[in-house]
Amino acid sequence: MAFKATLFVFLLVAAVAIVLVPMAEAQLGLISGLLGLIRIQGTLFCTPNGNVGTGGATATPVFSNATVQLLCGTAGNVISTVTTNGSGIFSILLDPLQFLLNSLLSDCKLLVKTPLSACNSSLSGLTGLLSSPLQFIGNTIAGLLSIVNIIPVGFKLINN
């Protein structure tokens, strides 16, 4: 009798594993979750909207040493904070096992906490912060590492 009960439990667990493991792998990418990351990256320019000016990227000054935050949820929880480098580039790395791509794209945004006057004193009359939603642009494979690439859609000046 004990053998039958043990065999039944074993078969039940095996059946559940056969059904649930492929679903979890399809949704979360079990292997890529363990060997992957999410990268949110972009370049911040010293313009009223933080984007490339009409003269193109070479004619538009960058916004270096700016604080960029990733905010998620209706309460605007700060998930990560980084500083742009001397070329205005920022990069935020996230663990894909802690964040779902759809949630990042729909519930999160980037916010530049540094005032525009810090990169150009002639912009001191502009009050507010730069904000941008996020956009998925594809995956990159680097060896065994799978990288989900996300960029800002476009920064806009919002009232703080």
Short mmCIF file of the C-alpha atoms (twelve columns), coordinates in Angstrom:
data_MODEL
# 
_entry.id   MODEL 
# 
loop_
_atom_site.group_PDB 
_atom_site.id 
_atom_site.type_symbol 
_atom_site.label_atom_id 
_atom_site.label_alt_id 
_atom_site.label_comp_id 
_atom_site.label_asym_id 
_atom_site.label_seq_id 
_atom_site.Cartn_x 
_atom_site.Cartn_y 
_atom_site.Cartn_z 
_atom_site.pdbx_PDB_model_num 
ATOM 1   C CA . MET A 1   0.000  0.000  0.000   1 
ATOM 2   C CA . ALA A 2   2.816  2.412  0.882   1 
ATOM 3   C CA . PHE A 3   4.492  1.615  -2.441  1 
ATOM 4   C CA . LYS A 4   1.317  2.494  -4.378  1 
ATOM 5   C CA . ALA A 5   0.959  5.807  -2.519  1 
ATOM 6   C CA . THR A 6   4.606  6.684  -3.132  1 
ATOM 7   C CA . LEU A 7   4.304  5.729  -6.808  1 
ATOM 8   C CA . PHE A 8   1.129  7.839  -7.151  1 
ATOM 9   C CA . VAL A 9   2.809  10.909 -5.593  1 
ATOM 10  C CA . PHE A 10  5.871  10.440 -7.808  1 
ATOM 11  C CA . LEU A 11  3.742  10.220 -10.965 1 
ATOM 12  C CA . LEU A 12  1.685  13.239 -9.908  1 
ATOM 13  C CA . VAL A 13  4.806  15.358 -9.331  1 
ATOM 14  C CA . ALA A 14  6.276  14.215 -12.649 1 
ATOM 15  C CA . ALA A 15  3.055  15.112 -14.501 1 
ATOM 16  C CA . VAL A 16  2.939  18.563 -12.922 1 
ATOM 17  C CA . ALA A 17  6.614  19.133 -13.783 1 
ATOM 18  C CA . ILE A 18  6.018  18.112 -17.389 1 
ATOM 19  C CA . VAL A 19  3.192  20.652 -17.703 1 
ATOM 20  C CA . LEU A 20  4.534  23.579 -15.622 1 
ATOM 21  C CA . VAL A 21  8.245  23.636 -16.495 1 
ATOM 22  C CA . PRO A 22  7.712  24.331 -20.232 1 
ATOM 23  C CA . MET A 23  5.172  27.072 -19.371 1 
ATOM 24  C CA . ALA A 24  7.608  28.739 -16.966 1 
ATOM 25  C CA . GLU A 25  10.424 28.431 -19.475 1 
ATOM 26  C CA . ALA A 26  8.271  29.972 -22.226 1 
ATOM 27  C CA . GLN A 27  7.206  32.890 -20.032 1 
ATOM 28  C CA . LEU A 28  10.374 33.604 -18.122 1 
ATOM 29  C CA . GLY A 29  13.082 31.950 -20.200 1 
ATOM 30  C CA . LEU A 30  14.395 29.662 -17.477 1 
ATOM 31  C CA . ILE A 31  17.893 29.343 -18.909 1 
ATOM 32  C CA . SER A 32  18.131 32.927 -20.194 1 
ATOM 33  C CA . GLY A 33  16.853 34.155 -16.833 1 
ATOM 34  C CA . LEU A 34  19.779 32.482 -15.169 1 
ATOM 35  C CA . LEU A 35  22.258 33.668 -17.791 1 
ATOM 36  C CA . GLY A 36  20.744 36.980 -18.779 1 
ATOM 37  C CA . LEU A 37  20.165 40.586 -17.869 1 
ATOM 38  C CA . ILE A 38  18.073 43.569 -18.808 1 
ATOM 39  C CA . ARG A 39  19.946 46.670 -19.968 1 
ATOM 40  C CA . ILE A 40  18.308 50.087 -20.158 1 
ATOM 41  C CA . GLN A 41  20.721 52.386 -21.965 1 
ATOM 42  C CA . GLY A 42  20.698 55.740 -23.672 1 
ATOM 43  C CA . THR A 43  22.376 59.081 -24.228 1 
ATOM 44  C CA . LEU A 44  21.054 62.216 -22.577 1 
ATOM 45  C CA . PHE A 45  21.526 65.502 -24.418 1 
ATOM 46  C CA . CYS A 46  21.597 69.009 -22.961 1 
ATOM 47  C CA . THR A 47  18.437 70.247 -24.651 1 
ATOM 48  C CA . PRO A 48  15.006 71.275 -23.348 1 
ATOM 49  C CA . ASN A 49  13.792 67.757 -24.145 1 
ATOM 50  C CA . GLY A 50  16.989 65.752 -23.514 1 
ATOM 51  C CA . ASN A 51  17.008 64.462 -27.085 1 
ATOM 52  C CA . VAL A 52  19.203 65.140 -30.117 1 
ATOM 53  C CA . GLY A 53  18.867 68.692 -31.388 1 
ATOM 54  C CA . THR A 54  18.114 69.753 -34.949 1 
ATOM 55  C CA . GLY A 55  21.835 69.903 -35.772 1 
ATOM 56  C CA . GLY A 56  22.276 66.169 -35.115 1 
ATOM 57  C CA . ALA A 57  24.157 64.264 -32.440 1 
ATOM 58  C CA . THR A 58  27.555 65.800 -33.208 1 
ATOM 59  C CA . ALA A 59  26.209 69.359 -32.889 1 
ATOM 60  C CA . THR A 60  24.162 68.705 -29.730 1 
ATOM 61  C CA . PRO A 61  25.981 68.923 -26.360 1 
ATOM 62  C CA . VAL A 62  25.538 65.972 -24.017 1 
ATOM 63  C CA . PHE A 63  24.235 66.116 -20.451 1 
ATOM 64  C CA . SER A 64  27.099 64.688 -18.391 1 
ATOM 65  C CA . ASN A 65  26.925 63.948 -14.640 1 
ATOM 66  C CA . ALA A 66  23.108 63.904 -14.694 1 
ATOM 67  C CA . THR A 67  21.241 61.669 -12.254 1 
ATOM 68  C CA . VAL A 68  18.882 59.289 -14.071 1 
ATOM 69  C CA . GLN A 69  16.374 57.207 -12.120 1 
ATOM 70  C CA . LEU A 70  14.255 54.241 -13.118 1 
ATOM 71  C CA . LEU A 71  10.831 54.670 -11.494 1 
ATOM 72  C CA . CYS A 72  8.143  51.970 -11.499 1 
ATOM 73  C CA . GLY A 73  4.540  51.699 -10.364 1 
ATOM 74  C CA . THR A 74  1.936  54.333 -9.669  1 
ATOM 75  C CA . ALA A 75  3.825  55.399 -6.536  1 
ATOM 76  C CA . GLY A 76  6.982  55.994 -8.585  1 
ATOM 77  C CA . ASN A 77  9.222  53.622 -6.624  1 
ATOM 78  C CA . VAL A 78  12.897 54.225 -7.406  1 
ATOM 79  C CA . ILE A 79  14.308 50.944 -8.743  1 
ATOM 80  C CA . SER A 80  17.741 52.191 -9.794  1 
ATOM 81  C CA . THR A 81  19.743 55.418 -9.907  1 
ATOM 82  C CA . VAL A 82  22.729 56.038 -12.184 1 
ATOM 83  C CA . THR A 83  24.794 59.012 -13.346 1 
ATOM 84  C CA . THR A 84  25.544 59.802 -16.980 1 
ATOM 85  C CA . ASN A 85  29.210 59.673 -17.949 1 
ATOM 86  C CA . GLY A 86  31.181 62.410 -19.704 1 
ATOM 87  C CA . SER A 87  29.524 61.442 -23.002 1 
ATOM 88  C CA . GLY A 88  26.002 61.672 -21.542 1 
ATOM 89  C CA . ILE A 89  25.573 57.886 -21.640 1 
ATOM 90  C CA . PHE A 90  23.772 55.981 -18.901 1 
ATOM 91  C CA . SER A 91  23.215 52.266 -18.424 1 
ATOM 92  C CA . ILE A 92  20.979 50.487 -15.924 1 
ATOM 93  C CA . LEU A 93  21.310 46.713 -15.478 1 
ATOM 94  C CA . LEU A 94  18.479 44.625 -14.031 1 
ATOM 95  C CA . ASP A 95  18.006 40.960 -13.151 1 
ATOM 96  C CA . PRO A 96  15.405 39.418 -15.518 1 
ATOM 97  C CA . LEU A 97  14.222 37.075 -12.772 1 
ATOM 98  C CA . GLN A 98  13.014 40.105 -10.783 1 
ATOM 99  C CA . PHE A 99  11.374 42.101 -13.601 1 
ATOM 100 C CA . LEU A 100 8.998  41.115 -16.377 1 
ATOM 101 C CA . LEU A 101 9.584  42.902 -19.680 1 
ATOM 102 C CA . ASN A 102 5.915  43.850 -20.128 1 
ATOM 103 C CA . SER A 103 5.810  45.389 -16.642 1 
ATOM 104 C CA . LEU A 104 8.964  47.414 -17.273 1 
ATOM 105 C CA . LEU A 105 7.609  48.779 -20.538 1 
ATOM 106 C CA . SER A 106 4.146  49.628 -19.228 1 
ATOM 107 C CA . ASP A 107 4.758  50.591 -15.580 1 
ATOM 108 C CA . CYS A 108 8.225  52.165 -15.544 1 
ATOM 109 C CA . LYS A 109 9.851  55.356 -16.807 1 
ATOM 110 C CA . LEU A 110 13.162 57.200 -16.667 1 
ATOM 111 C CA . LEU A 111 13.389 60.471 -14.770 1 
ATOM 112 C CA . VAL A 112 16.323 62.898 -14.878 1 
ATOM 113 C CA . LYS A 113 16.664 64.448 -11.418 1 
ATOM 114 C CA . THR A 114 19.398 66.944 -12.345 1 
ATOM 115 C CA . PRO A 115 18.031 70.346 -13.467 1 
ATOM 116 C CA . LEU A 116 18.774 71.406 -17.046 1 
ATOM 117 C CA . SER A 117 20.606 74.485 -15.771 1 
ATOM 118 C CA . ALA A 118 23.401 72.128 -14.599 1 
ATOM 119 C CA . CYS A 119 24.438 71.489 -18.209 1 
ATOM 120 C CA . ASN A 120 23.569 74.866 -19.706 1 
ATOM 121 C CA . SER A 121 22.901 78.024 -17.702 1 
ATOM 122 C CA . SER A 122 20.757 79.439 -20.518 1 
ATOM 123 C CA . LEU A 123 18.229 76.679 -19.727 1 
ATOM 124 C CA . SER A 124 17.791 77.875 -16.135 1 
ATOM 125 C CA . GLY A 125 14.374 79.336 -16.961 1 
ATOM 126 C CA . LEU A 126 13.032 75.866 -17.668 1 
ATOM 127 C CA . THR A 127 11.609 74.281 -14.564 1 
ATOM 128 C CA . GLY A 128 10.666 70.635 -14.361 1 
ATOM 129 C CA . LEU A 129 12.317 67.303 -14.952 1 
ATOM 130 C CA . LEU A 130 12.997 65.217 -18.035 1 
ATOM 131 C CA . SER A 131 10.978 62.017 -18.247 1 
ATOM 132 C CA . SER A 132 10.776 59.198 -20.799 1 
ATOM 133 C CA . PRO A 133 8.828  55.969 -21.211 1 
ATOM 134 C CA . LEU A 134 10.734 52.831 -22.236 1 
ATOM 135 C CA . GLN A 135 10.925 50.855 -25.471 1 
ATOM 136 C CA . PHE A 136 12.178 47.310 -26.141 1 
ATOM 137 C CA . ILE A 137 14.546 47.204 -29.140 1 
ATOM 138 C CA . GLY A 138 15.660 43.556 -29.154 1 
ATOM 139 C CA . ASN A 139 17.960 40.979 -27.614 1 
ATOM 140 C CA . THR A 140 21.715 40.656 -27.853 1 
ATOM 141 C CA . ILE A 141 23.627 37.430 -27.262 1 
ATOM 142 C CA . ALA A 142 27.112 37.767 -25.765 1 
ATOM 143 C CA . GLY A 143 28.526 34.268 -25.356 1 
ATOM 144 C CA . LEU A 144 26.066 32.491 -23.059 1 
ATOM 145 C CA . LEU A 145 24.595 35.780 -21.833 1 
ATOM 146 C CA . SER A 146 21.258 36.972 -23.229 1 
ATOM 147 C CA . ILE A 147 20.759 40.743 -22.921 1 
ATOM 148 C CA . VAL A 148 17.330 42.378 -23.237 1 
ATOM 149 C CA . ASN A 149 17.903 45.868 -24.673 1 
ATOM 150 C CA . ILE A 150 15.613 48.747 -23.682 1 
ATOM 151 C CA . ILE A 151 15.994 52.432 -24.580 1 
ATOM 152 C CA . PRO A 152 14.179 55.661 -23.691 1 
ATOM 153 C CA . VAL A 153 11.408 56.483 -26.188 1 
ATOM 154 C CA . GLY A 154 12.146 60.202 -25.952 1 
ATOM 155 C CA . PHE A 155 12.535 62.595 -23.051 1 
ATOM 156 C CA . LYS A 156 9.987  65.338 -22.384 1 
ATOM 157 C CA . LEU A 157 10.034 68.165 -19.882 1 
ATOM 158 C CA . ILE A 158 7.409  67.615 -17.191 1 
ATOM 159 C CA . ASN A 159 6.443  69.731 -14.186 1 
ATOM 160 C CA . ASN A 160 7.816  68.362 -10.935 1 
# 
